[in-house]
CSV table of C-alpha atoms in Angstrom, one decimal:
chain,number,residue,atom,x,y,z
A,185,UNK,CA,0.3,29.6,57.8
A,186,UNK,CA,1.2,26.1,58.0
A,187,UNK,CA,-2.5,25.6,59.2
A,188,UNK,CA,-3.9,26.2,56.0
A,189,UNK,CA,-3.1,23.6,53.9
A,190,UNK,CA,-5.4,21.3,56.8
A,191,UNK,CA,-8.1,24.4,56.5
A,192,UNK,CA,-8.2,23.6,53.0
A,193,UNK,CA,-8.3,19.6,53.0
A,194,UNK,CA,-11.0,20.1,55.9
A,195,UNK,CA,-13.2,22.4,53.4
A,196,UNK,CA,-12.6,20.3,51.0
A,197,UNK,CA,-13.9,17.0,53.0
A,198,UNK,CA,-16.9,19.0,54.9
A,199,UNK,CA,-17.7,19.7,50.5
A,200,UNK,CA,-17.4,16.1,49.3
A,201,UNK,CA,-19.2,14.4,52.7
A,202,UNK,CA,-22.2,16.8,52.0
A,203,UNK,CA,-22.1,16.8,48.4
A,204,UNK,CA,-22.5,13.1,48.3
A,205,UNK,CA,-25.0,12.9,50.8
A,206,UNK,CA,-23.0,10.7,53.1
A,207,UNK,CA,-24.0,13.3,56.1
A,208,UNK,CA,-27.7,12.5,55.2
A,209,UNK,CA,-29.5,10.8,58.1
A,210,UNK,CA,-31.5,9.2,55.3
A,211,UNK,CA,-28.9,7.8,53.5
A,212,UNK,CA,-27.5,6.3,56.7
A,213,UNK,CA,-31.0,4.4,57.2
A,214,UNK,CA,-30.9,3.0,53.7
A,215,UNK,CA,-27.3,1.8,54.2
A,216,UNK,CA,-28.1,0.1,57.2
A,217,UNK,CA,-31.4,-1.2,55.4
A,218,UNK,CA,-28.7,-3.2,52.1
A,219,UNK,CA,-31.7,-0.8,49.9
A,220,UNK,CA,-29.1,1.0,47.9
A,221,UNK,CA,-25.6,1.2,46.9
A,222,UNK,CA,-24.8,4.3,47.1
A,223,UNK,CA,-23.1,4.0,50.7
A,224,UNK,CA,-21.4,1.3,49.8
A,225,UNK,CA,-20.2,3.0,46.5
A,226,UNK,CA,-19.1,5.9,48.5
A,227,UNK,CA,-16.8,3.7,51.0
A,228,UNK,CA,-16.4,0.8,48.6
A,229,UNK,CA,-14.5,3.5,46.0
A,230,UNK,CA,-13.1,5.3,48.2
A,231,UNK,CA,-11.6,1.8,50.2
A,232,UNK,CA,-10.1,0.6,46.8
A,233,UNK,CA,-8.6,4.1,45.1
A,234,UNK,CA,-7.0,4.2,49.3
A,235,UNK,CA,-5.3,0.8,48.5
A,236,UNK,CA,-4.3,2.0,45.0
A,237,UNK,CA,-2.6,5.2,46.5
A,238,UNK,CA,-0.8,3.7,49.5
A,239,UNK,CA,0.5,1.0,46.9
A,240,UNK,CA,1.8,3.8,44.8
A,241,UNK,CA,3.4,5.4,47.9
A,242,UNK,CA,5.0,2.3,48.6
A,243,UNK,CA,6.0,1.4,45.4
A,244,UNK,CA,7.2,5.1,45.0
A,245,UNK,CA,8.6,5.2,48.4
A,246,UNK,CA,7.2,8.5,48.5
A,247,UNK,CA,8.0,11.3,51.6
A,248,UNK,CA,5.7,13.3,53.5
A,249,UNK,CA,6.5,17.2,53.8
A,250,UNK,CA,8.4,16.2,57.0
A,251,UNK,CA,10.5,14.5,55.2
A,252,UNK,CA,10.3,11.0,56.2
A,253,UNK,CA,8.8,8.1,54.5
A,254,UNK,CA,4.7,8.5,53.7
A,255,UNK,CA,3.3,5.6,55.8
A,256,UNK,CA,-0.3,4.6,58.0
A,257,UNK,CA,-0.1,4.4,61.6
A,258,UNK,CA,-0.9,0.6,62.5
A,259,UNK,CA,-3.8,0.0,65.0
A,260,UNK,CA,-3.3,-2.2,67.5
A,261,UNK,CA,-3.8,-5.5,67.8
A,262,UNK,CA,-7.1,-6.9,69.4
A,263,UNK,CA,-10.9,-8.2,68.7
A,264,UNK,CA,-12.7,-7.3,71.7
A,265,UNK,CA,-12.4,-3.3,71.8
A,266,UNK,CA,-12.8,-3.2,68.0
A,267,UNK,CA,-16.3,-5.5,68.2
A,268,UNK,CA,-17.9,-4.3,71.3
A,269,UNK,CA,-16.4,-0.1,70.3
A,270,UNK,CA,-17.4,-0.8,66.8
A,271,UNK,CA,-21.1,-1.9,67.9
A,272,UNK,CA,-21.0,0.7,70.0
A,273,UNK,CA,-20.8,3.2,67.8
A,274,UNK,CA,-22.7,1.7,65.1
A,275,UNK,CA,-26.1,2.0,67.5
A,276,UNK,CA,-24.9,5.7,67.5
A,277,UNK,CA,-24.3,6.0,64.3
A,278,UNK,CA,-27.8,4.7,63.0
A,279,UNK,CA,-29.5,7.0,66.0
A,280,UNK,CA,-28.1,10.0,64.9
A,281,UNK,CA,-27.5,9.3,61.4
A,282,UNK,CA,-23.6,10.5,61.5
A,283,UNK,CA,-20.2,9.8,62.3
A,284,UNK,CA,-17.7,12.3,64.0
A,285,UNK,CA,-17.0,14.0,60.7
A,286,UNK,CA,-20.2,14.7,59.7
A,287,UNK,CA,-21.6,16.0,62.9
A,288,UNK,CA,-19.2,18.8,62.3
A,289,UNK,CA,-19.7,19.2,59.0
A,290,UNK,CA,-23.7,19.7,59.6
A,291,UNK,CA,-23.1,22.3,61.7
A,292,UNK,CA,-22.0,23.9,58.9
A,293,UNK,CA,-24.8,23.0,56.9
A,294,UNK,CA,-27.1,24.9,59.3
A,295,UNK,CA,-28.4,21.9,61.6
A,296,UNK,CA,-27.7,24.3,65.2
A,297,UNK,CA,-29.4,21.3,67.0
A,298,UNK,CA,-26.2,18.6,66.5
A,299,UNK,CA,-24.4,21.1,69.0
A,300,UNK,CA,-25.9,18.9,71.3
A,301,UNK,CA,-25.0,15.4,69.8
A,302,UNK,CA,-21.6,17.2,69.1
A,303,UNK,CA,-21.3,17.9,73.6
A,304,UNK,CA,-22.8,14.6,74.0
A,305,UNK,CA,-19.9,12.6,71.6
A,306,UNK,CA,-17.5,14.8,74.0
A,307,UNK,CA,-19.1,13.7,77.0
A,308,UNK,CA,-19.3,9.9,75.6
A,309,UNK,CA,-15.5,10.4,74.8
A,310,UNK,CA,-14.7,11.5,78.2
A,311,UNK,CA,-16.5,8.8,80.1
A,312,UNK,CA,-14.9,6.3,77.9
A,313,UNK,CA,-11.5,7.9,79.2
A,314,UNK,CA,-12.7,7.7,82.7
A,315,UNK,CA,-13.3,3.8,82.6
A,316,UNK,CA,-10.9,2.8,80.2
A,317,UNK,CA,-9.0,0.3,82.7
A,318,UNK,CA,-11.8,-1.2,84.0
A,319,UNK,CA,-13.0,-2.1,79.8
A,320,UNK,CA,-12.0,-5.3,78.1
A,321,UNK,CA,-9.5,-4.1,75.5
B,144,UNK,CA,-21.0,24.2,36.9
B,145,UNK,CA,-24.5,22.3,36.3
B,146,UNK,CA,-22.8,18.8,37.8
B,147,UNK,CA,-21.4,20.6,40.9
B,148,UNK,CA,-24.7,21.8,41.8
B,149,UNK,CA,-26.2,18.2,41.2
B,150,UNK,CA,-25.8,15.4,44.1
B,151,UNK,CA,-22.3,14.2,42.9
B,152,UNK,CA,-22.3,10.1,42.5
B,153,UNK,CA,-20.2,7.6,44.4
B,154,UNK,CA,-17.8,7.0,42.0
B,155,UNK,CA,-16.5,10.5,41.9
B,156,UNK,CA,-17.2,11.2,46.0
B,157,UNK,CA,-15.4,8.1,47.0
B,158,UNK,CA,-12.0,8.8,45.5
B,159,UNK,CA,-12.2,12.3,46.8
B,160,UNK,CA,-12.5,10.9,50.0
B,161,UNK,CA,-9.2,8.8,49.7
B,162,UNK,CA,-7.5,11.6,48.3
B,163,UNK,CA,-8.4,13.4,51.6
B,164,UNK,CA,-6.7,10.7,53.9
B,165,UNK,CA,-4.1,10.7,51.3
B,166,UNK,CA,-3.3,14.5,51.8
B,167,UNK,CA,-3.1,14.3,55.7
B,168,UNK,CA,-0.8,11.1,55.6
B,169,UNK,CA,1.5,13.2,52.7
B,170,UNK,CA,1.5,15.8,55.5
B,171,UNK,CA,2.5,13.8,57.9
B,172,UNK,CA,-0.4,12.9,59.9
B,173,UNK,CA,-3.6,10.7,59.4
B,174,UNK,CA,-7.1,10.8,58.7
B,175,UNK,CA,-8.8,9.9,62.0
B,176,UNK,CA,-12.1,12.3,62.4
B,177,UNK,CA,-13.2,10.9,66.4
B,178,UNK,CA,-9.6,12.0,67.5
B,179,UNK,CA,-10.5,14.9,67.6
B,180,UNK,CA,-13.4,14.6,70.1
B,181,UNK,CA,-10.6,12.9,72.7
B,182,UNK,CA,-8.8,16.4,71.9
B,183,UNK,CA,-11.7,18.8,72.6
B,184,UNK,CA,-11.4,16.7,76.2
B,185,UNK,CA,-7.9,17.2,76.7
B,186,UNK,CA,-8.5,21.3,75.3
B,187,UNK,CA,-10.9,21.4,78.4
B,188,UNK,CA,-8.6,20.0,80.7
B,189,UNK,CA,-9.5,16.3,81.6
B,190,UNK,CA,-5.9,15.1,81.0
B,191,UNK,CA,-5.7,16.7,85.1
B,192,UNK,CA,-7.4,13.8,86.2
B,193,UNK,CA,-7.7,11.0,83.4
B,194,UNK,CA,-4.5,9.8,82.1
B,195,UNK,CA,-6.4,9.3,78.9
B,196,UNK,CA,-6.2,12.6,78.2
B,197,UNK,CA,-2.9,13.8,79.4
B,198,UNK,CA,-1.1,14.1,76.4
B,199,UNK,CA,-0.8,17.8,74.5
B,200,UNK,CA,-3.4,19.0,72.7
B,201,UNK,CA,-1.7,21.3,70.9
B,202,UNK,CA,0.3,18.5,69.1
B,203,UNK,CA,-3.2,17.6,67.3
B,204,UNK,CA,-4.3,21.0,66.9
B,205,UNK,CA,-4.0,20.3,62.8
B,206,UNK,CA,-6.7,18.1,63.3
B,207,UNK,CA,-9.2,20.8,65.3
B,208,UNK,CA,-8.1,23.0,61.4
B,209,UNK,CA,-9.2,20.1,59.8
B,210,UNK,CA,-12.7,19.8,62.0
B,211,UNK,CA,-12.8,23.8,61.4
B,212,UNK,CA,-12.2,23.4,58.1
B,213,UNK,CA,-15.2,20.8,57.2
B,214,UNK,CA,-17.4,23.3,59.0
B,215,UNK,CA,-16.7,25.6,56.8
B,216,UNK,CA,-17.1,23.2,53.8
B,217,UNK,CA,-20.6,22.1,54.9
B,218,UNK,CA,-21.4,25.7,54.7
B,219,UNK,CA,-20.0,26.0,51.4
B,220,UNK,CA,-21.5,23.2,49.9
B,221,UNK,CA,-25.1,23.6,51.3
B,222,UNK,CA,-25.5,27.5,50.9
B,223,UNK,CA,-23.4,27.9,47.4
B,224,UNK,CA,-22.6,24.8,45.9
B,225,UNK,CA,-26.3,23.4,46.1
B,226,UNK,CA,-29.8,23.0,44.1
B,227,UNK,CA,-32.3,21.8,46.9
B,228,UNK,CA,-33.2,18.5,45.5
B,229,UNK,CA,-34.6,15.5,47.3
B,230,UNK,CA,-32.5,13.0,47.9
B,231,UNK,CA,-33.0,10.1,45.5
B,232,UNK,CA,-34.0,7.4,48.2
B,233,UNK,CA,-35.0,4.0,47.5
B,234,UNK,CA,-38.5,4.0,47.6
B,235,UNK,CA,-39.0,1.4,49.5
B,236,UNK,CA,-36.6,3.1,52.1
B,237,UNK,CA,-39.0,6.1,52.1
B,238,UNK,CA,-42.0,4.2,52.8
B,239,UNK,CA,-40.4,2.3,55.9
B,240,UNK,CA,-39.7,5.5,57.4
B,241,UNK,CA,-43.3,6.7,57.1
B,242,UNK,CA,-44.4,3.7,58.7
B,243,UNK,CA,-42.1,5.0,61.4
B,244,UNK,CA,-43.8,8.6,61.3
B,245,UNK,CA,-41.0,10.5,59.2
B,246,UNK,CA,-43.4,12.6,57.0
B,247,UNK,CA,-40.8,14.4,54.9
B,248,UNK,CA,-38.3,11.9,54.2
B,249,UNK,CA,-35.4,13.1,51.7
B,250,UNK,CA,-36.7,16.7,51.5
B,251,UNK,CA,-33.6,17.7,53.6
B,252,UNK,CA,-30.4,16.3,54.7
B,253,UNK,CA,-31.7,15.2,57.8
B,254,UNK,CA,-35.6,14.6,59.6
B,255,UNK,CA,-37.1,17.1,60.7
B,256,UNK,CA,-38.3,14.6,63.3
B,257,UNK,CA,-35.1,14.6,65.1
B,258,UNK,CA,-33.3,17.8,64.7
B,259,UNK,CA,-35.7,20.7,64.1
B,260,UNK,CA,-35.6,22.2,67.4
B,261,UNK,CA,-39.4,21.6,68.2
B,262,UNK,CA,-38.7,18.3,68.3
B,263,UNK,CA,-35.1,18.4,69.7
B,264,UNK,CA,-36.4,20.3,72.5
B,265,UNK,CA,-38.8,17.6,73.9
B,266,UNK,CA,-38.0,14.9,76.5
B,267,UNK,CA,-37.8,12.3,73.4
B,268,UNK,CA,-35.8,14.8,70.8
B,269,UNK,CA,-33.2,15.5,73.1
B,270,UNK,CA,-32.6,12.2,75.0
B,271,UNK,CA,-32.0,10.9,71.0
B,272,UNK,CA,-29.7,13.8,70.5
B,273,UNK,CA,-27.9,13.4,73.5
B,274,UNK,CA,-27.7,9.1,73.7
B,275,UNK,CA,-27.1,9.6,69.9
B,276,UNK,CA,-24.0,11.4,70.9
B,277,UNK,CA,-22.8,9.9,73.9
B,278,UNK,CA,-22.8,6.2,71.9
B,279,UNK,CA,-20.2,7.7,69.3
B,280,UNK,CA,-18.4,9.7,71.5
B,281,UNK,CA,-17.7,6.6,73.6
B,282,UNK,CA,-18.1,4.3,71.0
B,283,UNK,CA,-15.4,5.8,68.7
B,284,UNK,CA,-12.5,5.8,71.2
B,285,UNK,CA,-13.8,2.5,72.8
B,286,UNK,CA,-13.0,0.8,69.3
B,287,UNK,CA,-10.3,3.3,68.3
B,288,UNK,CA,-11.5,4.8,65.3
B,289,UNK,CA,-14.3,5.7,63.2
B,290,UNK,CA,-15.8,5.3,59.9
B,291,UNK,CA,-12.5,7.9,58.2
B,292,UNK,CA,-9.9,6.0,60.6
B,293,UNK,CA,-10.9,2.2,60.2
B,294,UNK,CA,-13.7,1.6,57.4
B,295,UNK,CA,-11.4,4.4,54.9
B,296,UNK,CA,-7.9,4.4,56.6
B,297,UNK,CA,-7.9,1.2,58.0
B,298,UNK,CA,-9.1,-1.1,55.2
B,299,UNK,CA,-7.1,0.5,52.5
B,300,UNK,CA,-4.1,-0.3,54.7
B,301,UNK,CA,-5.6,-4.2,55.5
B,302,UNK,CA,-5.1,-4.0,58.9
B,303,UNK,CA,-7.3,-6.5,60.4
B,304,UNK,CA,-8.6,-4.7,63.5
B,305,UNK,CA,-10.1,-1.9,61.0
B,306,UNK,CA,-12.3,-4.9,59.5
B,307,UNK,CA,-13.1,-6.0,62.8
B,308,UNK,CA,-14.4,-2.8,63.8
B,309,UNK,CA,-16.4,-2.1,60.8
B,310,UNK,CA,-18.0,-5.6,61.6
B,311,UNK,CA,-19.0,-3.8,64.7
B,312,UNK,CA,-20.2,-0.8,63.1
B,313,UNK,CA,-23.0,-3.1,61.6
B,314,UNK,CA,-23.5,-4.9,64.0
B,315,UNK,CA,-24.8,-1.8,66.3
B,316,UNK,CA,-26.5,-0.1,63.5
B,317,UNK,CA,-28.5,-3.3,62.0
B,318,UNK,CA,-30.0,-3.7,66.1
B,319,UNK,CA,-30.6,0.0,65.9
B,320,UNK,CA,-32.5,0.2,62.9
B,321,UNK,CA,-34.1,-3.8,62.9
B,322,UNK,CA,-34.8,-3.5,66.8
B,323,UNK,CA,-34.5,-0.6,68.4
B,324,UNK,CA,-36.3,2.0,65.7
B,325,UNK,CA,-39.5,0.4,66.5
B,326,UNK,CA,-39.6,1.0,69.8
B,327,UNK,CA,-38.5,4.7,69.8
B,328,UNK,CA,-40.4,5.7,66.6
C-alpha cells in the first residue's frame, strides 16, 4: 500500500482545485481579464505559505520518508524554452480553460468531453518529444 | 459542514494547495502535474522511438496515483461535497462573455459552449478541444512545467526559470483571450 498515501494527496488536490473553482473555465477568463482576485489569491497564498514551508524545512533540516534531506528539484537554467513553452501553454490554458491537473480532475467532475483535450495534451506531449532537438531550448 | 458545501475562498484553498506540493516533496518526490502526460507517452511506448521518452515509467507511476487520485477528488467534491451555486463572477467578466455568445456564464464549472457534447461534436467544438489540448500538451513539456511545477513549486523555491515561465503563461493567455477569442467566438 505504499500507493496510498499519493491516492489520498491526489483526492485531496482534485477536492481543493474544484472546491475553489480554480478548474472553472470561467474563472480562468476572469484571471486572464485582472477582473478579480480570486486567481491570484489562490496562487498568490498558496506561492507565499510554499516559501514559508520550504523555509521551515530548511531551517528544520527536515527528511523525507526516504530518508534523505526534504529539498525541490532545481529547473534548469534557460529563458528561451521557459518563454516561448510558457506562452505556449498559456494560449492553451486560456482555450481550454485548464491546466494538466485540472483536466483530470474534471473528468471527475463529470465533464466526459475533456477526454479529448486530455488525448490531445498527450498527443501535444508526444510531438514536443519528437522535435525536441530541432527546438531552441 | 455548511462552509464545506460553500465555494471555499482563496485564502484557505491556496495553503491547501502548498500543503499538497509539500506532502509529495516530504515523500520524496515533487509536485509536477504535466509530468505525467510525458508518462502516459512513455506507458504507450514512444520511449521505442523518441529518446524523450525512454526512461521507465514505472519510476513515476506515484504520480499516475496522484492523477487517479484527483479524479476521484473531483468526483467527490462535485457530487458530495457541493451546493450548485453560480460562481460569483465579476460582472463585468459575465457580460464580456455574452458579448462573446456564452449564454450561461457561471451556472456550471465550465461553458456549455465548449464542452457539452453538442457543441464538442461539431467541426468548431472539437477542433477547440483538441488545439486546446495539443497547446498544453506541447506547451507544458516545451517550458518544463506547469502552473503546480513552476507558478506553485517553482516560485515558492525562487528559481528564476519558474518566473520566466509564468511570464509566458500570460503572455499566451492575454493573446488568447485579447486577440484570439474574438475571432473564434
Amino acid at each position: 500500500m505504499k500507493y496510498l498515501k499519493f491516492l489520498l494527496v491526489g483526492i485531496f488536490f482534485g477536492i481543493v482545485l474544484v472546491k475553489s473553482e480554480a478548474v472553472s473555465w470561467y474563472r480562468i477568463y476572469e484571471m486572464f481579464r485582472f477582473e478579480s482576485f480570486h486567481m491570484y489569491g489562490i496562487i498568490g497564498s498558496a506561492v507565499v505559505t510554499g516559501i514559508l514551508l520550504l523555509w521551515l524545512t530548511k531551517k528544520l533540516k527536515l527528511k523525507n520518508t526516504e530518508g534523505t534531506l526534504m529539498r525541490v528539484p532545481l529547473k534548469e537554467k534557460g529563458f528561451t524554452r521557459f518563454i516561448l513553452g510558457g506562452s505556449i501553454f498559456g494560449l492553451g490554458w486560456a482555450l481550454s480553460g485548464a491546466c494538466p491537473g485540472p483536466l483530470f480532475i474534471l473528468l471527475g467532475t463529470g465533464v466526459s468531453s475533456i477526454l479529448i483535450t486530455i488525448i490531445a495534451a498527450i498527443f501535444g506531449t508526444f510531438i514536443y518529444g519528437l522535435l525536441k532537438d530541432k527546438l531552441p531550448h | 459542514m455548511e462552509y464545506v458545501l460553500q465555494p471555499w475562498p482563496w485564502y484557505v484553498s491556496g495553503p491547501l494547495i502548498a500543503i499538497v506540493m509539500f506532502l509529495l516533496i516530504y515523500f520524496g518526490k515533487t509536485f509536477g502535474m504535466s509530468s505525467n502526460l510525458e508518462t502516459l507517452c512513455a506507458l504507450g511506448g514512444a520511449g521505442k522511438k523518441i529518446k524523450h521518452f525512454n526512461f521507465n515509467w514505472k519510476d513515476k507511476k506515484w504520480n499516475l496515483v496522484v492523477v487517479i487520485g484527483a479524479i476521484i477528488g473531483g468526483y467527490i467534491a462535485q457530487f458530495m461535497l457541493s451546493n450548485p451555486i453560480n460562481i460569483d463572477l465579476n460582472p463585468k467578466t459575465v457580460e464580456h462573455l455574452q458579448v462573446l455568445g456564452f449564454d450561461n456564464v457561471g451556472k456550471s464549472l465550465l461553458p456549455p459552449e465548449i464542452y457539452d457534447w453538442g457543441h464538442a461534436l461539431t467541426f468548431k467544438g472539437i477542433s477547440i478541444l483538441i488545439i486546446g489540448g495539443l497547446l498544453i500538451g506541447f506547451g507544458t513539456r516545451y517550458a518544463g512545467g506547469c502552473t503546480s511545477g513552476h507558478a506553485i513549486t517553482g516560485l515558492s523555491s525562487f528559481q528564476l526559470p519558474s518566473l520566466i515561465a509564468v511570464i509566458g503563461f500570460f503572455i499566451g493567455g492575454l493573446i488568447m483571450i485579447y486577440l484570439l477569442f474574438p475571432l473564434i467566438f
